[in-house]
PDB file of C-alpha atoms in Angstrom:
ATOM      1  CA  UNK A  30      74.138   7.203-129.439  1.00 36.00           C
ATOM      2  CA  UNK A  31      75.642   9.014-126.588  1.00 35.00           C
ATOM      3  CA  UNK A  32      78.825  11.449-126.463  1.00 39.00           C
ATOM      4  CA  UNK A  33      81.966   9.532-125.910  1.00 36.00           C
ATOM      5  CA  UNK A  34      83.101  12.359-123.516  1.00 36.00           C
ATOM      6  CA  UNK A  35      80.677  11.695-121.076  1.00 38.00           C
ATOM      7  CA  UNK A  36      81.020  10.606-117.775  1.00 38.00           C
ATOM      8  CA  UNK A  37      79.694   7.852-115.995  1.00 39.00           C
ATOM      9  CA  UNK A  38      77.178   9.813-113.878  1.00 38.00           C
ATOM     10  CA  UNK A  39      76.137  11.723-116.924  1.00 39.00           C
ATOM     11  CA  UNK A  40      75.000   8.876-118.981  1.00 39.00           C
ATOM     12  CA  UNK A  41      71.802   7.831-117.682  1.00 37.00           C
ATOM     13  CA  UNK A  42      70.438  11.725-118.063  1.00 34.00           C
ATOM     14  CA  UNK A  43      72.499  11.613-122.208  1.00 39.00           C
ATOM     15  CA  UNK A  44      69.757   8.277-122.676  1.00 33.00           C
ATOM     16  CA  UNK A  45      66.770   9.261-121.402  1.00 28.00           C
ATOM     17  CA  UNK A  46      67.411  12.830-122.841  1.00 30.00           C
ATOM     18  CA  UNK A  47      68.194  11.225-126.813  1.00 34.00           C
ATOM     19  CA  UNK A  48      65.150   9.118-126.739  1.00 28.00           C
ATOM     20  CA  UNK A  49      62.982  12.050-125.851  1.00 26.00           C
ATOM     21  CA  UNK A  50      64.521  13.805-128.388  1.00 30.00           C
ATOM     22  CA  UNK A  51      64.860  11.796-130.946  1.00 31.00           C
ATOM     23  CA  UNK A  52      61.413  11.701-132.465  1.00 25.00           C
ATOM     24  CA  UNK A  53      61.992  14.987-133.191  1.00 29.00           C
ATOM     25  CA  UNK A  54      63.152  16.006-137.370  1.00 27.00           C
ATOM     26  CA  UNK A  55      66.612  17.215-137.986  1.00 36.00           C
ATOM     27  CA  UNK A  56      65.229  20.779-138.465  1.00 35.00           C
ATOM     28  CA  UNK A  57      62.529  22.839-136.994  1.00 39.00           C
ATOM     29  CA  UNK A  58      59.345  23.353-138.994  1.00 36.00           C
ATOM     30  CA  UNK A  59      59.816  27.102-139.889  1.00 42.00           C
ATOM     31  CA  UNK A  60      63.600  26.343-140.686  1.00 47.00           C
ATOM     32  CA  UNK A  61      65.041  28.039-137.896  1.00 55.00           C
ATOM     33  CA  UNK A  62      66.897  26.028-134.791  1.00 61.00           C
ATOM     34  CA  UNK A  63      67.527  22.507-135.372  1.00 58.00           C
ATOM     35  CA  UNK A  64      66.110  20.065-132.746  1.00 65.00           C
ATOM     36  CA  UNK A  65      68.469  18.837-130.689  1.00 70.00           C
ATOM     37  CA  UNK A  66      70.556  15.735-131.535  1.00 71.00           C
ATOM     38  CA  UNK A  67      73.659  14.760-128.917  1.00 76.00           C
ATOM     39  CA  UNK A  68      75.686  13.294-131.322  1.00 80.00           C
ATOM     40  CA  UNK A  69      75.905  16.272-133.481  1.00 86.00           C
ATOM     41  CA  UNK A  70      75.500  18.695-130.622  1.00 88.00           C
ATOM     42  CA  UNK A  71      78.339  17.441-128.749  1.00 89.00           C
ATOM     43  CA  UNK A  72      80.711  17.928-132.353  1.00 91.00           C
ATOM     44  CA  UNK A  73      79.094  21.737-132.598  1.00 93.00           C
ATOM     45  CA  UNK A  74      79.335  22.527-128.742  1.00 94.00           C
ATOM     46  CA  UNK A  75      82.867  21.624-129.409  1.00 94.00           C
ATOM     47  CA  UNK A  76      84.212  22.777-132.407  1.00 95.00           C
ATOM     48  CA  UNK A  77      84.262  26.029-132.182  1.00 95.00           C
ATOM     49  CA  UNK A  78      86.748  25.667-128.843  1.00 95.00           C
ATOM     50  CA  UNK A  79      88.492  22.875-129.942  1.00 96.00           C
ATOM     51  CA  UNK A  80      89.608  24.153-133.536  1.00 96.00           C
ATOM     52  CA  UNK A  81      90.648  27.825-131.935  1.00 97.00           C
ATOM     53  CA  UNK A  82      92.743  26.297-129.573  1.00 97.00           C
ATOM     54  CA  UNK A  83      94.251  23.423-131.494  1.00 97.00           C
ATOM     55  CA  UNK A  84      95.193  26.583-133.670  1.00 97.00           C
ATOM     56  CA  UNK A  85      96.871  28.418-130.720  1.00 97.00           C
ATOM     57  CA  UNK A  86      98.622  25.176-130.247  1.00 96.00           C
ATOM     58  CA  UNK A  87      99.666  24.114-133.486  1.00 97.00           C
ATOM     59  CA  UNK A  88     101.062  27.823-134.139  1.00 97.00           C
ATOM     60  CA  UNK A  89     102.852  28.413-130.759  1.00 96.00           C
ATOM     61  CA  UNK A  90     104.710  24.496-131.779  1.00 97.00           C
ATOM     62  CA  UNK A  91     105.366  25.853-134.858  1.00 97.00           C
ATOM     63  CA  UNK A  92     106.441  29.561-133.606  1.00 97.00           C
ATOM     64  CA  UNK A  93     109.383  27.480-132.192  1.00 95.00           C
ATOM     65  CA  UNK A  94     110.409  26.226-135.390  1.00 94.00           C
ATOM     66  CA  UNK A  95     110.660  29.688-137.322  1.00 96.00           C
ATOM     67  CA  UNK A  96     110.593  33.356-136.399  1.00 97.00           C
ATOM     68  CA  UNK A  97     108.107  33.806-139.134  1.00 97.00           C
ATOM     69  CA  UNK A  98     105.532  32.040-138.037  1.00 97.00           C
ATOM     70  CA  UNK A  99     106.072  33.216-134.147  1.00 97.00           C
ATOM     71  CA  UNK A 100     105.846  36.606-135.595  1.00 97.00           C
ATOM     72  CA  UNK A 101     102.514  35.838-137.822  1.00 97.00           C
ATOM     73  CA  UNK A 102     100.275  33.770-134.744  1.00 97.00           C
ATOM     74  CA  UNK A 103      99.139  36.640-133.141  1.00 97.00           C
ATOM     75  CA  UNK A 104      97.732  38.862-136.329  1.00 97.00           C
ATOM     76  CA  UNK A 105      96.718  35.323-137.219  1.00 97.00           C
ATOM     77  CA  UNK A 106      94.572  33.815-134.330  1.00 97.00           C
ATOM     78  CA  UNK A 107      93.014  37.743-134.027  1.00 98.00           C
ATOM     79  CA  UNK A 108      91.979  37.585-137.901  1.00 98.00           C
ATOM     80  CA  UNK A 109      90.974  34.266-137.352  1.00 98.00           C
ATOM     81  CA  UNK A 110      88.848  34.822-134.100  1.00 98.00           C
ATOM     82  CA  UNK A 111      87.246  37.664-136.228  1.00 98.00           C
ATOM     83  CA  UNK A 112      85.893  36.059-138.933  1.00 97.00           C
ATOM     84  CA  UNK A 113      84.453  33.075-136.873  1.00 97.00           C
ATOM     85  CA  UNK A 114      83.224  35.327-134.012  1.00 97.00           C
ATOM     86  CA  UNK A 115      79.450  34.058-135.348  1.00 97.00           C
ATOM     87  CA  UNK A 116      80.428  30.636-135.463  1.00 97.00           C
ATOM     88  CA  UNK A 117      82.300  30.441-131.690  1.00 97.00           C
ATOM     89  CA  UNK A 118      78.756  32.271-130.561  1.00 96.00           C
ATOM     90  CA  UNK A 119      76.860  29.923-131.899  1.00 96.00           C
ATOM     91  CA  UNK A 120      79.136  27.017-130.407  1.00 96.00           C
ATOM     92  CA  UNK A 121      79.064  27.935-126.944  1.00 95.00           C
ATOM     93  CA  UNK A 122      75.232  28.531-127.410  1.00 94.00           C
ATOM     94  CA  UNK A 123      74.847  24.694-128.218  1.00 94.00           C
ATOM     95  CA  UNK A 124      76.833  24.262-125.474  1.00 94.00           C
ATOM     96  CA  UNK A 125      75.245  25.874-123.017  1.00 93.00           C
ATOM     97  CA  UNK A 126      72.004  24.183-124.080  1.00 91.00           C
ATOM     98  CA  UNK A 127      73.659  20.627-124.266  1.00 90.00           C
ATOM     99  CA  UNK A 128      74.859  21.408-120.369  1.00 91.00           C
ATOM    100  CA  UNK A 129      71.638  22.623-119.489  1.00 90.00           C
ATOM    101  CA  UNK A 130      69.643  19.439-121.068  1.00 87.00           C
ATOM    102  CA  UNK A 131      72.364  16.959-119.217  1.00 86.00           C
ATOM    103  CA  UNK A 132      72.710  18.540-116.131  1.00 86.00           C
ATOM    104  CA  UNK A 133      68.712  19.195-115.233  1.00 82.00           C
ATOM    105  CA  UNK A 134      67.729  19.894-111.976  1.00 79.00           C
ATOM    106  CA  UNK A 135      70.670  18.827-110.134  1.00 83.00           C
ATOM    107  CA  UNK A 136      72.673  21.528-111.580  1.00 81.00           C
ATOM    108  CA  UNK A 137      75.487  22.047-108.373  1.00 82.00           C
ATOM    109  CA  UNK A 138      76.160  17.962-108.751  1.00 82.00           C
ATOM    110  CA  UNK A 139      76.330  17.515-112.671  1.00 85.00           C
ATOM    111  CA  UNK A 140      76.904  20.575-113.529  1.00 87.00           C
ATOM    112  CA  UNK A 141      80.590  20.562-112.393  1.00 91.00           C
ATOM    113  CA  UNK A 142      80.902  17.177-113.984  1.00 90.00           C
ATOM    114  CA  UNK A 143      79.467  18.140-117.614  1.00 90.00           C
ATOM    115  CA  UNK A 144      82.484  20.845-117.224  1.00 92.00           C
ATOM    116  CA  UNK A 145      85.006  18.850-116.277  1.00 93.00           C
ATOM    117  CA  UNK A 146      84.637  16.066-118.814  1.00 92.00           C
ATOM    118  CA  UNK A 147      84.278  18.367-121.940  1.00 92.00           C
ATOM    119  CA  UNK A 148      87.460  20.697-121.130  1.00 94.00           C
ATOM    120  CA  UNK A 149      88.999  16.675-120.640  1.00 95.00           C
ATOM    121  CA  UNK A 150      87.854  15.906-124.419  1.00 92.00           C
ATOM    122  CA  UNK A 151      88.239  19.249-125.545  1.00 93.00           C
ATOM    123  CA  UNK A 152      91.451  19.116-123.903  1.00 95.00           C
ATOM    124  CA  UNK A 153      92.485  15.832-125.481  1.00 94.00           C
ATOM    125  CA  UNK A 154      91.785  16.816-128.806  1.00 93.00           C
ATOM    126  CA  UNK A 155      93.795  19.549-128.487  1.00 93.00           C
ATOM    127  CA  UNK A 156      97.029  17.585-127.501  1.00 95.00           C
ATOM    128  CA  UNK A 157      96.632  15.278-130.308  1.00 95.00           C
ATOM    129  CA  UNK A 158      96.574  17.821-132.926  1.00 92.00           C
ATOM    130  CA  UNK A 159     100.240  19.162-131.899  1.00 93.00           C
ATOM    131  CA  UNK A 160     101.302  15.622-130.393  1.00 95.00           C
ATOM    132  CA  UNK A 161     101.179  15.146-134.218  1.00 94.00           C
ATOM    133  CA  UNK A 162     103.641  17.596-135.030  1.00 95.00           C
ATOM    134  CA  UNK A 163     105.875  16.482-132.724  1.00 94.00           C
ATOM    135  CA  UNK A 164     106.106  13.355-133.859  1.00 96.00           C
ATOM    136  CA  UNK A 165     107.426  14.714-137.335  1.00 95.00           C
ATOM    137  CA  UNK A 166     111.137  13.880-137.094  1.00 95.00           C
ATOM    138  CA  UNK A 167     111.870  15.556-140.772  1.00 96.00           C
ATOM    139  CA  UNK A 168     113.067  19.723-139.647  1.00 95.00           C
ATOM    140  CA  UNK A 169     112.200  20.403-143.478  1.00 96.00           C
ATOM    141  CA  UNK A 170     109.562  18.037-143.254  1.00 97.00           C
ATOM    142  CA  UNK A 171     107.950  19.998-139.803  1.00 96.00           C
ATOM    143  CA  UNK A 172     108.412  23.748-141.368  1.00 97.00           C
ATOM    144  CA  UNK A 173     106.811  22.890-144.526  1.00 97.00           C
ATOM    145  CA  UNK A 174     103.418  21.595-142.665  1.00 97.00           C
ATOM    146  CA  UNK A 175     103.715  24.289-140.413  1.00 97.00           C
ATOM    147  CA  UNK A 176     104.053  27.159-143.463  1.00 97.00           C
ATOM    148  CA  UNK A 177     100.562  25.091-145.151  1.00 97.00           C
ATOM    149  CA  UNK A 178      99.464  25.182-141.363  1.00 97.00           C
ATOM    150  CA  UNK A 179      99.883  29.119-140.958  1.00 97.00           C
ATOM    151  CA  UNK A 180      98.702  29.760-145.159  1.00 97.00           C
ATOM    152  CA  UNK A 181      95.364  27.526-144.136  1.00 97.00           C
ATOM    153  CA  UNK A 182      94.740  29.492-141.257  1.00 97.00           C
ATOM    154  CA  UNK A 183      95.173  33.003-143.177  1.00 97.00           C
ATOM    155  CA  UNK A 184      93.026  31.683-145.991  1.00 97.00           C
ATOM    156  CA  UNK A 185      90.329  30.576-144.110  1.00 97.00           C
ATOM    157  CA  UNK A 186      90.981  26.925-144.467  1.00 97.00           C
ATOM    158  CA  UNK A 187      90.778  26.324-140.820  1.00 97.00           C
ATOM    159  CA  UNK A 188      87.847  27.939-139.997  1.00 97.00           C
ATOM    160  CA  UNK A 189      85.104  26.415-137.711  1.00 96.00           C
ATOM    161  CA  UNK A 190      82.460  26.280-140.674  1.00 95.00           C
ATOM    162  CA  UNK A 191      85.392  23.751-142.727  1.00 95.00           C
ATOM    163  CA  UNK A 192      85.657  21.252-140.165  1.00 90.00           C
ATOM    164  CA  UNK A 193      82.372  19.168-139.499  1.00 90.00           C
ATOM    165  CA  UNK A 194      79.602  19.566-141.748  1.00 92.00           C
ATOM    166  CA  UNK A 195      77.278  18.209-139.339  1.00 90.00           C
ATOM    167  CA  UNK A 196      78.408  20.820-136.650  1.00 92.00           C
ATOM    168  CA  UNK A 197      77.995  23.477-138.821  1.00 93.00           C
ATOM    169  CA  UNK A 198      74.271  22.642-140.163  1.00 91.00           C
ATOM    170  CA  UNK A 199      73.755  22.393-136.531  1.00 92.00           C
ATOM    171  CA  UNK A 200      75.548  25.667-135.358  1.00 94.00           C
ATOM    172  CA  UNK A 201      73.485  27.568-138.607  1.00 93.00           C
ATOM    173  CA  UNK A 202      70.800  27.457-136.210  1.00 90.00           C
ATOM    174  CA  UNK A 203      71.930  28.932-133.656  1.00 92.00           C
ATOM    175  CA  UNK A 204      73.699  32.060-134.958  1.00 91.00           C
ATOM    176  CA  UNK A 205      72.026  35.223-133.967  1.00 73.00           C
TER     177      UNK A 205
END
């Protein structure tokens, strides 16, 4: 299957590239690096990007709604952004290998065009995360997701390696 993200101009390369690669196991022989697999590579080139910023997001929407929490984001994002350093590495690594396996030869023409459509989904996934807070009409309702919200990120709840399993098999390999 190919990434939903992906543009028009991009597919074609996404096809040819998956059947290639698809004969391949989920795992290298010697256990290191996992071959290459779109599907899952898109989630882990993403993840680490998407869940840091839907963070930022969610806490800044819910800095608005008590002092507390305004206060807390900053300590917050830098304890988080320190405990998944590895994990955000090892993201933009799969990243930089999906763009590289898309984009080929013609790098000036899709290169721009790999970037622009995965800051679009990254982008979109994003908005939806604090879209959904918004659309809480309950005040008490709001600042009691928002205190789980800011207790999840402290405890570690909301760290890359807890949101996609797949992703994080995937991003395993790739941490240095």
């Amino acid at each position: 299957s190919r990434p939903v993200w992906m543009s028009a101009e991009m597919r074609g390369f996404a096809v040819v590239l998956c059947c290639l690669l698809s004969a391949g196991t989920a795992f290298a022989a010697d256990g290191g690096k996992p071959d290459f697999d779109f599907e899952t590579g898109g989630s882990a080139a993403a993840v680490g990007e998407v869940t840091e910023r839907s963070i930022r997001g969610e806490l800044a929407f819910c800095g608005g709604e008590a002092k507390d929490i305004a206060k807390a984001t900053p300590k917050l994002v830098t304890q988080w952004r320190k405990r998944n350093a590895a994990w955000l590495s090892a993201s933009l690594r799969v990243r930089a290998e999906m763009r590289a396996r898309l984009v080929g030869s013609d790098a000036a023409n899709n290169g721009p065009i790999f970037d622009r459509d995965f800051e679009q989904a990254i982008a979109g996934v994003v908005q939806r995360s604090t879209d959904r807070l918004r659309t809480i009409a309950d005040p008490a309702q709001r600042l009691t997701i928002c205190r789980d919200l800011m207790k999840d990120v402290k405890d570690g709840r909301r760290d890359v390696s807890t949101v996609n399993e797949k992703a994080t098999a995937m991003l395993r390999g790739y941490m240095k």
